[in-house]
Amino acid sequence: MELQDTPEEWRVVATATPFQGKKTSVRTDDVEMPDGTVARRDYQVHPGSVAVLALDEHDRVLLLKQYRHPVRQKLWEIPAGLLDVPGENPLHAAQRELYEEAHVKAEDWRVLTDVYTTPGGCDEAVRIFLARDIAEVEGERFEVSDEEADMESARVPLAELVRGILAGELHNNCLVVGVLALVAARAGGGVEALRPADAPWPARPFEA
């Protein structure tokens, strides 16, 4: 058995878009099942996202705390953002988000992991990067608004984040996956064995 996800597309006999938002939409597909029956599936259509686990020289992770209305909580998160332009290079998007949200740049970039956040109800794909050799960016900070205007920031030791994740105190998907993926990478081949920052991403193809 090859332990790898594989592309496959079952036949869609009818489709509709009952809701179209600014960045995402909801699609309804009638999908033919293997036995010939047809089942209706509603899901969110999403442009995709990038997230950045930025690690400083003291083994601390750069975090932001932001209000998330759907879950009615302020969550500690790693910098992240949408792939606003179709075909956008995810590394360029991640570098932009790190600058805009944290006013930070990084010299060393690697792909930490790629995930589908909620594949049963949304097609969002996220690429999580590991960024090292970070430094503050000179000049004025990027102007923020709405929830981002109320964000807090902190640098937290990696070990403390692992404790908080396993204790059920931290819940953001990209934070949890990113932190535990970094710990696993270190326990395995090391971060130098991670994929390069420009590694192919079939879920969201991009131009170099």
Short mmCIF file of C-alpha atoms in Angstrom, two decimals:
data_model
loop_
_atom_site.label_atom_id
_atom_site.label_comp_id
_atom_site.label_asym_id
_atom_site.label_seq_id
_atom_site.Cartn_x
_atom_site.Cartn_y
_atom_site.Cartn_z
CA MET A 1 0.00 0.00 0.00
CA GLU A 2 1.32 3.42 -1.00
CA LEU A 3 0.62 5.84 1.84
CA GLN A 4 -0.15 8.91 -0.23
CA ASP A 5 -3.26 10.91 -1.05
CA THR A 6 -4.23 10.56 -4.70
CA PRO A 7 -6.21 12.78 -7.10
CA GLU A 8 -9.68 11.54 -8.00
CA GLU A 9 -12.83 13.26 -9.22
CA TRP A 10 -16.29 11.67 -9.15
CA ARG A 11 -18.78 12.80 -11.78
CA VAL A 12 -20.83 15.89 -10.98
CA VAL A 13 -24.23 15.69 -12.65
CA ALA A 14 -25.45 19.14 -11.55
CA THR A 15 -23.94 22.15 -9.81
CA ALA A 16 -25.08 25.52 -8.45
CA THR A 17 -23.63 28.42 -6.47
CA PRO A 18 -26.32 29.56 -4.00
CA PHE A 19 -23.99 32.07 -2.29
CA GLN A 20 -21.18 34.25 -3.62
CA GLY A 21 -19.18 36.27 -1.10
CA LYS A 22 -16.27 38.69 -1.42
CA LYS A 23 -13.56 36.01 -1.16
CA THR A 24 -15.38 32.69 -0.90
CA SER A 25 -18.58 31.09 -2.13
CA VAL A 26 -20.80 28.10 -1.41
CA ARG A 27 -21.26 25.45 -4.10
CA THR A 28 -23.84 22.69 -4.27
CA ASP A 29 -22.85 19.65 -6.35
CA ASP A 30 -24.90 16.55 -7.14
CA VAL A 31 -22.23 13.83 -7.14
CA GLU A 32 -22.58 10.35 -8.58
CA MET A 33 -21.56 7.73 -6.03
CA PRO A 34 -19.75 4.45 -6.93
CA ASP A 35 -23.05 2.53 -6.81
CA GLY A 36 -24.70 4.92 -9.28
CA THR A 37 -26.78 6.87 -6.78
CA VAL A 38 -26.49 10.65 -6.58
CA ALA A 39 -25.78 12.56 -3.37
CA ARG A 40 -25.87 16.32 -2.82
CA ARG A 41 -22.79 17.96 -1.31
CA ASP A 42 -22.59 21.59 -0.14
CA TYR A 43 -19.14 23.07 0.45
CA GLN A 44 -17.26 26.34 0.67
CA VAL A 45 -15.09 27.28 -2.30
CA HIS A 46 -11.92 28.93 -0.99
CA PRO A 47 -8.93 30.52 -2.80
CA GLY A 48 -6.40 28.88 -0.48
CA SER A 49 -4.12 30.28 2.20
CA VAL A 50 -0.59 30.46 3.46
CA ALA A 51 0.69 30.52 7.04
CA VAL A 52 4.11 31.21 8.53
CA LEU A 53 5.69 29.62 11.58
CA ALA A 54 8.38 32.23 12.20
CA LEU A 55 11.07 31.05 14.60
CA ASP A 56 13.57 33.41 16.25
CA GLU A 57 17.09 32.72 17.50
CA HIS A 58 15.77 31.86 20.98
CA ASP A 59 13.48 29.09 19.63
CA ARG A 60 10.41 31.26 20.10
CA VAL A 61 7.49 31.34 17.68
CA LEU A 62 5.99 34.64 16.56
CA LEU A 63 2.28 34.68 17.43
CA LEU A 64 -0.66 37.00 16.88
CA LYS A 65 -3.88 37.04 18.89
CA GLN A 66 -6.94 37.89 16.81
CA TYR A 67 -10.70 37.88 17.30
CA ARG A 68 -12.45 35.21 15.21
CA HIS A 69 -16.17 35.90 15.07
CA PRO A 70 -17.43 32.46 13.92
CA VAL A 71 -16.03 30.80 17.07
CA ARG A 72 -16.49 33.85 19.35
CA GLN A 73 -12.93 33.69 20.63
CA LYS A 74 -9.62 35.50 20.43
CA LEU A 75 -7.18 32.91 19.15
CA TRP A 76 -3.40 32.79 19.26
CA GLU A 77 -2.30 32.18 15.68
CA ILE A 78 0.71 32.29 13.39
CA PRO A 79 0.71 34.93 10.60
CA ALA A 80 -1.49 33.82 7.72
CA GLY A 81 -3.48 35.11 4.80
CA LEU A 82 -5.42 34.33 1.65
CA LEU A 83 -4.00 33.63 -1.77
CA ASP A 84 -5.78 36.64 -3.21
CA VAL A 85 -4.52 36.29 -6.78
CA PRO A 86 -5.14 33.07 -8.78
CA GLY A 87 -1.84 31.32 -9.40
CA GLU A 88 -0.03 33.52 -6.89
CA ASN A 89 3.32 32.19 -5.72
CA PRO A 90 2.65 31.00 -2.14
CA LEU A 91 6.12 31.99 -0.92
CA HIS A 92 5.59 35.56 -2.07
CA ALA A 93 2.20 35.60 -0.36
CA ALA A 94 3.71 34.25 2.88
CA GLN A 95 6.47 36.86 2.84
CA ARG A 96 3.85 39.56 2.33
CA GLU A 97 1.70 38.31 5.21
CA LEU A 98 4.68 38.13 7.58
CA TYR A 99 5.53 41.72 6.74
CA GLU A 100 1.98 43.07 6.87
CA GLU A 101 0.87 41.31 10.05
CA ALA A 102 4.11 41.26 12.06
CA HIS A 103 6.45 43.78 10.35
CA VAL A 104 9.05 41.00 10.13
CA LYS A 105 11.17 39.50 7.34
CA ALA A 106 13.02 36.16 7.23
CA GLU A 107 16.10 34.94 5.38
CA ASP A 108 15.49 31.16 5.46
CA TRP A 109 12.23 29.69 4.16
CA ARG A 110 11.10 26.06 3.88
CA VAL A 111 7.79 24.27 3.39
CA LEU A 112 6.74 22.82 6.72
CA THR A 113 3.58 21.04 5.55
CA ASP A 114 0.51 21.30 3.29
CA VAL A 115 -2.99 20.63 4.62
CA TYR A 116 -6.67 20.76 3.72
CA THR A 117 -8.30 22.48 6.69
CA THR A 118 -11.78 20.91 6.52
CA PRO A 119 -11.99 18.66 3.42
CA GLY A 120 -15.48 17.42 4.30
CA GLY A 121 -16.97 20.89 3.85
CA CYS A 122 -14.42 23.23 2.28
CA ASP A 123 -11.78 23.02 -0.44
CA GLU A 124 -9.35 25.35 1.38
CA ALA A 125 -5.72 24.26 1.02
CA VAL A 126 -3.06 25.81 3.27
CA ARG A 127 0.70 25.77 2.84
CA ILE A 128 2.51 26.29 6.15
CA PHE A 129 6.04 27.65 5.88
CA LEU A 130 8.88 27.58 8.38
CA ALA A 131 10.67 30.95 8.41
CA ARG A 132 13.98 31.38 10.25
CA ASP A 133 16.61 34.10 10.64
CA ILE A 134 13.88 36.66 11.26
CA ALA A 135 14.34 40.37 11.81
CA GLU A 136 12.18 43.47 12.21
CA VAL A 137 11.50 45.39 9.00
CA GLU A 138 12.63 49.02 8.91
CA GLY A 139 10.18 51.81 8.11
CA GLU A 140 6.50 52.38 8.78
CA ARG A 141 4.24 49.51 9.71
CA PHE A 142 1.55 48.30 7.31
CA GLU A 143 -1.80 49.96 8.06
CA VAL A 144 -4.33 47.47 9.45
CA SER A 145 -8.10 47.62 10.00
CA ASP A 146 -11.08 45.71 11.42
CA GLU A 147 -10.06 42.69 13.57
CA GLU A 148 -6.39 43.14 12.70
CA ALA A 149 -6.37 46.58 14.34
CA ASP A 150 -6.97 44.87 17.69
CA MET A 151 -4.29 42.17 17.35
CA GLU A 152 -1.76 41.39 20.06
CA SER A 153 1.65 39.87 19.36
CA ALA A 154 4.05 37.71 21.33
CA ARG A 155 7.04 35.43 20.95
CA VAL A 156 6.47 32.16 22.78
CA PRO A 157 8.91 29.26 23.35
CA LEU A 158 8.15 26.26 21.15
CA ALA A 159 7.99 23.92 24.15
CA GLU A 160 5.33 26.11 25.79
CA LEU A 161 3.21 25.96 22.64
CA VAL A 162 3.40 22.17 22.57
CA ARG A 163 2.21 22.09 26.18
CA GLY A 164 -0.67 24.46 25.42
CA ILE A 165 -1.74 22.52 22.34
CA LEU A 166 -1.85 19.17 24.16
CA ALA A 167 -3.64 20.79 27.11
CA GLY A 168 -6.43 22.01 24.83
CA GLU A 169 -5.63 25.68 25.42
CA LEU A 170 -4.66 26.58 21.83
CA HIS A 171 -6.97 25.77 18.92
CA ASN A 172 -5.95 27.53 15.72
CA ASN A 173 -5.49 24.93 12.99
CA CYS A 174 -2.33 26.37 11.42
CA LEU A 175 -0.70 26.98 14.79
CA VAL A 176 -1.38 23.43 16.00
CA VAL A 177 -0.31 21.76 12.75
CA GLY A 178 2.71 23.99 12.28
CA VAL A 179 4.09 23.56 15.78
CA LEU A 180 3.63 19.79 15.89
CA ALA A 181 5.04 19.43 12.35
CA LEU A 182 8.17 21.32 13.40
CA VAL A 183 8.62 19.10 16.45
CA ALA A 184 8.17 16.02 14.25
CA ALA A 185 10.65 17.34 11.68
CA ARG A 186 13.28 17.89 14.35
CA ALA A 187 12.73 14.39 15.71
CA GLY A 188 13.10 12.93 12.21
CA GLY A 189 15.47 14.10 9.50
CA GLY A 190 15.78 17.64 10.86
CA VAL A 191 14.53 20.89 9.36
CA GLU A 192 17.23 20.78 6.68
CA ALA A 193 15.35 17.80 5.20
CA LEU A 194 12.15 19.83 4.75
CA ARG A 195 11.02 20.66 1.24
CA PRO A 196 12.36 23.87 -0.32
CA ALA A 197 10.18 26.97 -0.21
CA ASP A 198 9.37 26.69 -3.92
CA ALA A 199 8.31 23.03 -3.82
CA PRO A 200 5.38 22.17 -6.12
CA TRP A 201 1.90 22.39 -4.58
CA PRO A 202 -0.62 20.43 -6.67
CA ALA A 203 -3.56 21.65 -4.57
CA ARG A 204 -2.84 25.25 -5.62
CA PRO A 205 -0.56 25.31 -8.68
CA PHE A 206 1.53 28.45 -9.04
CA GLU A 207 4.10 30.12 -11.23
CA ALA A 208 7.72 30.37 -10.04
#
